[in-house]
Amino acid sequence: MKSKAEVVVIGGGSTGTSIAYHLAKLGVDVVLLEKGYLGNGSTFRCATGIRQQFTDEANIKLMRYSVEKWKKLSEELEYDVNFKQTGYLFLATTEEEVEAFKQNIKLHNKFGVPTRLITPEEAKEIVPLLNADEFLAGQWNPTDGKANPFKTVFAFARKAKELGAEIYEYTEVTDIIVENNEIKGVKTNMGTIKADIVVNAANAWAPIINEMAGLDREFIPIKPYKHQLVKTEPLKEGQIEPLVCPPAWNDSYVIQDGEDGGVICGTGLEHGPTYDVTPTYDFLREVLKWATRIIPALKYVHVLRQWAGHYAKTPDSNPAIGKVNSIDGFYIAAGFSGHGFMMAPGVGEAMAELIVKGKTHVPLDWEWYDPHRFERGELRSTAFQIG
Amino acid sequence: MSEKGERIICRCNEVTVEEIEALIEQGVTDIEMIKRLLRIGMGPCQGRTCLPMVISIIARKTGKSPDEIKLPATRIPIRPVPAGVLVGDMNEE
């Protein structure tokens, strides 16, 4: 193991590997540490969705930029991450929701996201198996999409290594060395690495890393909530290509995996805070109740797998991204609340530029994601969690 | 089925020995990443057929003992079950 680096990134998920890649691209000598295998935290358990349909300017702008990056990512990383723009379709069951959709659409359009209101008939054309009779209207954006989380993390890591980054898996951080409020290095179960800059990209585990750096665990109050998914046997391509979600039905959603065509089904049922990721039977019944109501034909489709991961939630469901002012050289990008994978290309580039240049050309609103907002008792408008 | 006489290891997702070996030769030796890049063990049989063979291949190519290579998690349900049965409304039409 190397004994010295310019920057140490802690956490080998989509965010950490993206930051490491973008730092290496800027010529930084970077080491990435992951306590398990790459992606094993939240990324490899996510539902693959990538969307720009948020309800606030900051997340819409960041995701619009991130989608532009997603479009070129396979080419840039020279590895197919299977990004597809198959859209996100939200469905309304009440007139109030239709009104809310209209407001959302105005906001999306203002920032260049081409969302539009569609009729149930149009929704059925997009998703032929949809139980369209139950819905009044759809909020449809064909430029949202999905990608392969496994290949994405692998591609970021592979390219980062090609550019000189060192990545150590199964390497657990045991302490952060801080002297006179300055980062000096990181201790691991495999040895110590001297570094002046450390990035905490540990998502659900970020409060533990913060504590190692001498901060209060509640400084950024990220809590791990168990979220589960089930996946069915493959269906013919094109049956349920977009992510389909009636938010009023307990935030339930279905989306056909872009890789093998199996249907991934999720719902708002959560457990926690807990680091436990054992699948539960109550979830299986809850998720399938809604999934078979959205797509009745799913009744006849076999369920193959159920698993769980974390939503690393902050009190406003927006991540903490930026510099920690009280410790020189300490940065954080964590608490993604279920949106880490979709944001990773944009966030990785922005963080790398912030560290190297002190600013970024990425439209990332540092004020909005300020890690110090919780300390001040300030919250942002809550980001809707789905996909 | 393979047309070129390649040896299929994962019958659910049609993964061949050659694909697994090529990945290991590129430096991907962790069963967790091999599983996810090639989708071995993620089909209807949940790896009953392929995982022991994949472990043998990794062991042979990396010089590790098969005991050192841990099996990836098995996911429920152990056998495929129609969603309607799990919801309990298969007879309602």
Coordinates of C-alpha atoms in Angstrom, one line a residue:
Chain A
M1 CA 0.0 0.0 0.0
K2 CA 1.1 3.5 -0.8
S3 CA 2.2 5.6 2.2
K4 CA 1.4 9.0 0.7
A5 CA -1.1 10.6 -1.6
E6 CA -2.3 14.1 -2.5
V7 CA -6.0 13.1 -1.9
V8 CA -7.6 10.1 -0.2
V9 CA -11.2 9.3 -1.1
I10 CA -13.1 7.2 1.4
G11 CA -15.9 5.1 -0.1
G12 CA -15.9 3.1 -3.4
G13 CA -19.4 3.6 -4.6
S14 CA -20.6 5.6 -7.6
T15 CA -19.7 8.9 -5.9
G16 CA -16.3 7.9 -4.6
T17 CA -15.2 6.3 -7.9
S18 CA -16.4 9.2 -9.9
I19 CA -14.5 11.7 -7.6
A20 CA -11.4 9.5 -7.9
Y21 CA -11.6 9.4 -11.7
H22 CA -12.2 13.1 -12.1
L23 CA -9.3 13.9 -9.7
A24 CA -7.0 11.5 -11.6
K25 CA -8.1 13.2 -14.8
L26 CA -6.9 16.5 -13.4
G27 CA -3.5 15.0 -12.6
V28 CA -4.0 14.5 -8.9
D29 CA -2.3 11.6 -7.1
V30 CA -5.3 10.0 -5.6
V31 CA -6.0 6.9 -3.4
L32 CA -9.5 5.4 -3.0
L33 CA -10.3 3.2 0.0
E34 CA -13.3 0.9 0.2
K35 CA -14.0 -1.3 3.2
G36 CA -15.7 -4.1 1.1
Y37 CA -15.8 -4.5 -2.7
L38 CA -16.5 -1.6 -4.9
G39 CA -20.1 -0.6 -5.1
N40 CA -21.2 -2.8 -2.2
G41 CA -22.8 -0.1 -0.1
S42 CA -25.7 1.6 -1.9
T43 CA -24.7 1.7 -5.6
F44 CA -25.0 -2.0 -6.4
R45 CA -28.4 -2.1 -4.7
C46 CA -30.0 0.8 -6.5
A47 CA -32.9 0.7 -8.9
T48 CA -30.7 2.0 -11.8
G49 CA -32.9 5.2 -12.4
I50 CA -31.6 8.5 -13.6
R51 CA -34.0 11.5 -13.5
Q52 CA -34.1 15.3 -13.8
Q53 CA -37.6 15.5 -12.5
F54 CA -37.0 17.2 -9.1
T55 CA -39.1 20.0 -7.6
D56 CA -36.3 22.5 -6.9
E57 CA -33.9 24.4 -9.1
A58 CA -30.7 23.0 -7.6
N59 CA -31.4 19.4 -8.1
I60 CA -32.9 20.0 -11.6
K61 CA -29.9 21.9 -12.8
L62 CA -27.4 19.4 -11.3
M63 CA -29.3 16.5 -12.8
R64 CA -29.7 18.1 -16.2
Y65 CA -25.9 18.5 -16.3
S66 CA -25.4 15.0 -15.0
V67 CA -27.6 13.6 -17.8
E68 CA -25.5 15.4 -20.4
K69 CA -22.5 13.7 -18.9
W70 CA -24.3 10.3 -18.7
K71 CA -24.9 10.6 -22.5
K72 CA -21.2 10.7 -23.1
L73 CA -20.0 8.6 -20.3
S74 CA -19.5 5.3 -22.1
E75 CA -17.3 7.0 -24.7
E76 CA -15.4 9.0 -22.1
L77 CA -14.6 6.0 -19.9
E78 CA -14.2 3.7 -22.9
Y79 CA -16.5 1.2 -21.4
D80 CA -20.2 0.7 -22.1
V81 CA -22.2 1.7 -18.9
N82 CA -25.5 1.0 -20.8
F83 CA -27.1 4.4 -20.3
K84 CA -30.5 4.6 -22.0
Q85 CA -32.9 7.5 -22.2
T86 CA -36.1 5.6 -21.6
G87 CA -37.8 8.2 -19.5
Y88 CA -39.6 8.6 -16.2
L89 CA -43.4 8.5 -16.1
F90 CA -45.1 9.8 -13.0
L91 CA -48.9 9.2 -12.8
A92 CA -51.6 11.2 -11.0
T93 CA -54.6 9.7 -9.3
T94 CA -56.2 13.0 -8.1
E95 CA -56.9 16.5 -9.5
E96 CA -54.6 18.0 -6.9
E97 CA -51.7 15.8 -8.2
V98 CA -52.5 16.9 -11.8
E99 CA -52.2 20.6 -10.6
A100 CA -48.9 19.7 -8.9
F101 CA -47.6 18.0 -12.0
K102 CA -48.4 21.2 -14.0
Q103 CA -46.3 23.3 -11.6
N104 CA -43.5 20.8 -11.7
I105 CA -43.5 20.8 -15.5
K106 CA -43.3 24.6 -15.6
L107 CA -40.2 24.5 -13.4
H108 CA -38.6 21.6 -15.4
N109 CA -39.2 23.5 -18.7
K110 CA -37.7 26.7 -17.2
F111 CA -34.4 24.8 -16.8
G112 CA -34.5 23.0 -20.2
V113 CA -36.0 19.7 -19.1
P114 CA -38.6 18.8 -21.7
T115 CA -41.2 17.3 -19.3
R116 CA -44.8 17.4 -20.4
L117 CA -48.3 16.5 -19.2
I118 CA -49.8 13.5 -21.1
T119 CA -53.2 11.7 -21.1
P120 CA -53.7 8.2 -19.8
E121 CA -54.0 7.1 -23.4
E122 CA -50.6 8.5 -24.3
A123 CA -49.2 6.9 -21.2
K124 CA -50.5 3.5 -22.4
E125 CA -48.7 4.0 -25.7
I126 CA -45.5 4.4 -23.8
V127 CA -46.1 1.5 -21.4
P128 CA -48.5 -0.9 -23.2
L129 CA -49.1 -3.0 -20.2
L130 CA -50.1 -0.1 -18.0
N131 CA -53.4 -0.1 -16.0
A132 CA -54.1 3.3 -17.4
D133 CA -57.8 3.5 -16.3
E134 CA -56.7 4.3 -12.7
F135 CA -54.8 7.5 -13.7
L136 CA -55.9 11.0 -14.6
A137 CA -52.7 12.2 -16.3
G138 CA -49.0 11.6 -16.6
Q139 CA -45.9 13.7 -16.0
W140 CA -43.5 12.4 -18.7
N141 CA -39.9 13.2 -19.5
P142 CA -38.4 11.0 -22.2
T143 CA -34.8 12.3 -21.5
D144 CA -34.6 10.7 -18.0
G145 CA -33.2 7.2 -18.1
K146 CA -31.3 4.3 -16.5
A147 CA -27.8 2.8 -16.6
N148 CA -26.0 -0.2 -15.2
P149 CA -24.6 0.6 -11.7
F150 CA -22.2 -2.4 -11.8
K151 CA -20.6 -1.3 -15.1
T152 CA -20.6 2.3 -14.1
V153 CA -18.6 1.8 -10.9
F154 CA -16.3 -0.6 -12.7
A155 CA -15.7 1.9 -15.5
F156 CA -15.0 4.8 -13.2
A157 CA -12.6 2.7 -11.2
R158 CA -10.9 1.2 -14.3
K159 CA -10.3 4.6 -15.9
A160 CA -9.2 6.2 -12.6
K161 CA -6.5 3.4 -12.3
E162 CA -5.5 3.9 -15.9
L163 CA -4.9 7.6 -15.0
G164 CA -2.7 6.6 -12.0
A165 CA -5.2 6.4 -9.1
E166 CA -4.7 3.6 -6.6
I167 CA -7.8 1.7 -5.4
Y168 CA -7.7 -0.5 -2.3
E169 CA -10.7 -2.7 -1.7
Y170 CA -11.3 -4.6 1.5
T171 CA -9.5 -1.8 3.2
E172 CA -11.2 -0.2 6.2
V173 CA -10.5 3.2 7.5
T174 CA -9.9 3.1 11.2
D175 CA -9.0 6.7 12.0
I176 CA -8.3 10.1 10.4
I177 CA -5.3 12.0 11.5
V178 CA -6.0 15.6 12.2
E179 CA -3.5 18.0 13.8
N180 CA -4.3 21.6 14.6
N181 CA -7.5 21.3 12.6
E182 CA -5.6 20.2 9.5
I183 CA -5.9 16.8 7.7
K184 CA -2.6 14.8 7.9
G185 CA -3.6 11.4 6.8
V186 CA -5.8 8.3 7.1
K187 CA -5.2 5.1 9.2
T188 CA -6.5 1.8 7.8
N189 CA -6.4 -1.8 8.8
M190 CA -3.8 -2.2 6.0
G191 CA -1.5 0.7 7.0
T192 CA -1.4 4.5 7.2
I193 CA -1.5 6.9 4.2
K194 CA -0.3 10.5 4.6
A195 CA -2.4 13.1 2.8
D196 CA -3.5 16.7 3.2
I197 CA -6.9 16.2 1.7
V198 CA -9.5 13.6 2.5
V199 CA -12.9 13.2 0.8
N200 CA -15.7 11.5 2.8
A201 CA -17.8 9.7 0.2
A202 CA -19.0 6.9 2.5
N203 CA -22.7 7.8 2.2
A204 CA -24.5 5.8 4.8
W205 CA -21.3 5.4 6.8
A206 CA -20.3 9.0 6.4
P207 CA -21.2 10.0 10.0
I208 CA -18.7 7.4 11.3
I209 CA -16.0 8.9 9.1
N210 CA -16.9 12.4 10.3
E211 CA -16.5 11.2 13.9
M212 CA -13.0 9.8 13.1
A213 CA -12.1 13.3 11.9
G214 CA -13.2 14.7 15.3
L215 CA -16.6 16.0 14.2
D216 CA -19.9 15.3 16.0
R217 CA -21.7 12.3 14.5
E218 CA -24.7 14.6 14.2
F219 CA -22.8 17.3 12.4
I220 CA -24.3 15.9 9.2
P221 CA -27.2 13.8 10.5
I222 CA -27.2 11.1 7.8
K223 CA -29.3 8.0 8.8
P224 CA -29.3 4.7 7.0
Y225 CA -32.8 3.5 6.1
K226 CA -33.3 0.0 4.6
H227 CA -34.9 0.2 1.2
Q228 CA -35.7 -3.0 -0.7
L229 CA -36.3 -4.1 -4.3
V230 CA -37.6 -7.1 -6.0
K231 CA -36.7 -8.2 -9.6
T232 CA -38.7 -10.5 -11.9
E233 CA -37.7 -12.8 -14.7
P234 CA -36.9 -11.0 -18.0
L235 CA -39.7 -9.6 -20.1
K236 CA -39.5 -8.7 -23.8
E237 CA -37.8 -5.4 -24.3
G238 CA -40.0 -2.3 -24.4
Q239 CA -42.8 -3.5 -22.1
I240 CA -42.0 -1.3 -19.2
E241 CA -39.0 0.7 -20.4
P242 CA -39.5 4.0 -18.4
L243 CA -39.6 4.2 -14.7
V244 CA -43.3 4.3 -13.9
C245 CA -44.4 5.7 -10.6
P246 CA -47.8 6.8 -9.2
P247 CA -46.5 8.7 -6.1
A248 CA -49.8 8.4 -4.3
W249 CA -49.5 4.6 -4.3
N250 CA -46.9 4.7 -1.5
D251 CA -44.2 6.0 -3.9
S252 CA -44.3 2.6 -5.7
Y253 CA -42.5 2.1 -9.0
V254 CA -41.6 -0.4 -11.7
I255 CA -38.8 -0.2 -14.3
Q256 CA -37.5 -2.8 -16.7
D257 CA -33.7 -3.4 -16.1
G258 CA -31.9 -2.0 -19.2
E259 CA -29.5 -5.0 -19.1
D260 CA -31.6 -8.1 -19.0
G261 CA -35.3 -6.9 -19.2
G262 CA -36.3 -8.1 -15.7
V263 CA -38.7 -5.7 -13.9
I264 CA -37.3 -4.0 -10.8
C265 CA -40.1 -3.1 -8.4
G266 CA -39.8 -0.7 -5.5
T267 CA -42.1 0.9 -2.9
G268 CA -41.9 3.5 -0.1
L269 CA -41.8 1.0 2.8
E270 CA -38.6 1.5 4.7
H271 CA -37.0 0.2 7.9
G272 CA -34.6 2.0 10.2
P273 CA -32.5 3.7 10.8
T274 CA -30.5 0.5 10.6
Y275 CA -27.4 -0.9 8.9
D276 CA -29.2 -4.2 8.6
V277 CA -30.0 -5.2 5.0
T278 CA -31.8 -8.4 5.5
P279 CA -34.8 -8.6 3.1
T280 CA -38.2 -8.8 4.7
Y281 CA -41.5 -10.5 3.8
D282 CA -43.7 -7.4 4.5
F283 CA -41.9 -5.6 1.7
L284 CA -42.4 -8.4 -0.7
R285 CA -46.2 -8.3 -0.2
E286 CA -46.4 -4.5 -0.2
V287 CA -44.3 -3.9 -3.3
L288 CA -46.1 -6.6 -5.3
K289 CA -49.5 -5.3 -4.3
W290 CA -48.7 -2.0 -5.9
A291 CA -46.6 -3.3 -8.8
T292 CA -49.4 -5.7 -9.9
R293 CA -51.9 -2.8 -9.7
I294 CA -49.7 -0.6 -11.9
I295 CA -49.1 -3.5 -14.3
P296 CA -51.7 -6.2 -13.8
A297 CA -49.9 -8.7 -16.1
L298 CA -47.0 -8.8 -13.6
K299 CA -49.1 -11.3 -11.6
Y300 CA -48.1 -13.9 -14.0
V301 CA -44.4 -13.0 -14.0
H302 CA -42.0 -14.9 -11.7
V303 CA -40.2 -13.0 -8.9
L304 CA -36.5 -14.0 -9.0
R305 CA -34.7 -11.9 -6.4
Q306 CA -35.2 -9.6 -3.5
W307 CA -32.5 -7.5 -1.9
A308 CA -32.0 -4.5 0.3
G309 CA -29.8 -1.4 0.4
H310 CA -29.7 1.9 2.0
Y311 CA -31.1 5.3 1.5
A312 CA -28.5 7.4 3.3
K313 CA -31.0 10.1 4.3
T314 CA -30.4 13.6 5.5
P315 CA -33.3 15.6 7.2
D316 CA -34.2 17.3 3.9
S317 CA -33.3 14.3 1.6
N318 CA -30.6 16.5 -0.1
P319 CA -27.0 15.4 0.0
A320 CA -24.2 17.2 1.9
I321 CA -21.6 18.2 -0.7
G322 CA -18.7 20.6 -0.1
K323 CA -15.9 21.6 2.1
V324 CA -15.9 21.2 5.9
N325 CA -14.9 24.6 7.2
S326 CA -13.6 23.6 10.6
I327 CA -11.0 21.1 9.3
D328 CA -8.6 22.1 6.6
G329 CA -8.5 19.6 3.8
F330 CA -11.7 17.8 4.7
Y331 CA -14.4 17.4 2.1
I332 CA -17.7 15.5 2.0
A333 CA -20.1 14.2 -0.6
A334 CA -22.6 12.0 1.2
G335 CA -26.2 11.5 2.4
F336 CA -27.5 11.2 -1.2
S337 CA -30.9 9.9 0.1
G338 CA -31.3 7.5 -2.8
H339 CA -29.9 9.8 -5.6
G340 CA -26.2 9.1 -5.4
F341 CA -26.0 7.0 -8.5
M342 CA -27.8 9.4 -10.8
M343 CA -25.9 12.4 -9.6
A344 CA -22.4 10.7 -9.6
P345 CA -21.1 12.0 -12.9
G346 CA -21.9 15.6 -12.1
V347 CA -20.9 15.5 -8.4
G348 CA -17.6 13.7 -9.1
E349 CA -16.6 16.3 -11.6
A350 CA -17.7 19.2 -9.4
M351 CA -15.9 17.9 -6.3
A352 CA -12.7 17.2 -8.2
E353 CA -12.7 20.8 -9.6
L354 CA -13.5 22.3 -6.2
I355 CA -10.5 20.5 -4.6
V356 CA -8.1 21.3 -7.4
K357 CA -9.3 24.8 -8.5
G358 CA -11.4 26.0 -5.7
K359 CA -14.4 26.3 -8.0
T360 CA -16.2 24.4 -10.7
H361 CA -18.0 25.0 -14.0
V362 CA -20.6 22.3 -13.1
P363 CA -23.9 24.0 -12.2
L364 CA -23.8 22.6 -8.7
D365 CA -25.3 25.0 -6.1
W366 CA -22.8 24.8 -3.2
E367 CA -25.1 26.9 -1.0
W368 CA -28.0 24.4 -1.5
Y369 CA -25.9 21.3 -0.6
D370 CA -23.8 23.1 2.1
P371 CA -22.7 20.5 4.7
H372 CA -23.0 23.1 7.4
R373 CA -26.7 23.8 6.9
F374 CA -27.8 21.2 9.5
E375 CA -25.6 22.8 12.2
R376 CA -27.4 26.1 11.5
G377 CA -30.8 24.4 11.7
E378 CA -31.4 25.3 8.1
L379 CA -33.1 22.8 5.7
R380 CA -33.8 22.8 2.0
S381 CA -37.1 21.9 0.5
T382 CA -37.3 18.1 0.7
A383 CA -36.2 16.3 -2.4
F384 CA -38.6 13.6 -3.6
Q385 CA -37.0 10.1 -3.3
I386 CA -37.6 7.6 -6.0
G387 CA -35.7 5.5 -8.5
Chain B
M1 CA -27.0 -22.2 -26.8
S2 CA -23.6 -21.4 -27.9
E3 CA -23.0 -21.6 -31.7
K4 CA -19.2 -21.7 -31.6
G5 CA -18.8 -24.7 -29.3
E6 CA -18.0 -22.4 -26.3
R7 CA -18.4 -23.9 -22.9
I8 CA -21.4 -22.4 -21.1
I9 CA -21.0 -22.0 -17.4
C10 CA -24.0 -20.0 -16.5
R11 CA -27.0 -21.4 -18.3
C12 CA -29.5 -18.8 -17.1
N13 CA -27.5 -15.9 -18.7
E14 CA -25.4 -17.8 -21.2
V15 CA -22.0 -17.0 -19.8
T16 CA -19.0 -18.9 -21.1
V17 CA -15.7 -20.1 -19.5
E18 CA -13.9 -17.9 -22.0
E19 CA -15.8 -14.7 -20.9
I20 CA -15.0 -15.5 -17.2
E21 CA -11.3 -16.2 -18.0
A22 CA -11.0 -13.1 -20.1
L23 CA -12.3 -11.0 -17.2
I24 CA -9.9 -12.6 -14.7
E25 CA -7.0 -12.0 -17.1
Q26 CA -8.0 -8.3 -17.2
G27 CA -7.5 -8.3 -13.4
V28 CA -11.1 -8.7 -12.2
T29 CA -10.6 -11.5 -9.7
D30 CA -13.3 -10.8 -7.1
I31 CA -16.3 -13.0 -7.5
E32 CA -18.6 -10.2 -6.5
M33 CA -17.5 -8.1 -9.5
I34 CA -17.3 -11.0 -11.9
K35 CA -20.9 -11.9 -10.8
R36 CA -22.1 -8.3 -11.6
L37 CA -20.2 -7.7 -14.8
L38 CA -21.2 -11.1 -16.3
R39 CA -24.5 -11.7 -14.4
I40 CA -23.5 -15.2 -13.2
G41 CA -25.7 -16.4 -10.4
M42 CA -28.3 -13.8 -11.0
G43 CA -30.7 -15.8 -13.2
P44 CA -33.6 -18.0 -12.2
C45 CA -31.4 -20.8 -10.7
Q46 CA -29.5 -18.3 -8.5
G47 CA -26.2 -19.7 -9.2
R48 CA -26.8 -23.3 -8.3
T49 CA -25.2 -24.5 -11.5
C50 CA -22.6 -21.9 -12.2
L51 CA -21.2 -20.6 -8.9
P52 CA -19.2 -23.7 -7.9
M53 CA -17.7 -23.8 -11.3
V54 CA -16.9 -20.1 -11.3
I55 CA -15.2 -20.6 -7.9
S56 CA -13.1 -23.4 -9.5
I57 CA -12.1 -21.1 -12.4
I58 CA -11.1 -18.2 -10.2
A59 CA -9.1 -20.6 -7.9
R60 CA -7.3 -22.1 -10.9
K61 CA -6.5 -18.8 -12.5
T62 CA -5.5 -16.9 -9.4
G63 CA -3.8 -19.7 -7.4
K64 CA -6.2 -19.2 -4.5
S65 CA -7.7 -22.1 -2.6
P66 CA -11.5 -22.5 -3.4
D67 CA -12.2 -22.2 0.3
E68 CA -10.9 -18.6 0.3
I69 CA -13.5 -17.6 -2.3
K70 CA -16.7 -16.8 -0.5
L71 CA -20.1 -17.4 -2.2
P72 CA -22.0 -14.3 -3.1
A73 CA -25.3 -13.7 -1.2
T74 CA -28.3 -16.0 -2.1
R75 CA -31.4 -13.9 -2.7
I76 CA -35.0 -14.9 -1.7
P77 CA -37.2 -16.4 -3.1
I78 CA -35.0 -19.4 -3.5
R79 CA -37.1 -20.6 -6.4
P80 CA -39.0 -18.3 -8.8
V81 CA -42.6 -17.6 -7.7
P82 CA -45.3 -15.8 -9.7
A83 CA -45.9 -12.3 -8.2
G84 CA -49.7 -13.1 -8.1
V85 CA -49.1 -16.0 -5.7
L86 CA -47.1 -13.8 -3.4
V87 CA -49.8 -11.2 -3.4
G88 CA -52.5 -13.9 -2.9
D89 CA -54.9 -13.0 -5.7
M90 CA -54.0 -15.5 -8.4
N91 CA -57.6 -16.9 -8.4
E92 CA -59.3 -13.5 -8.8
E93 CA -60.1 -12.7 -12.4

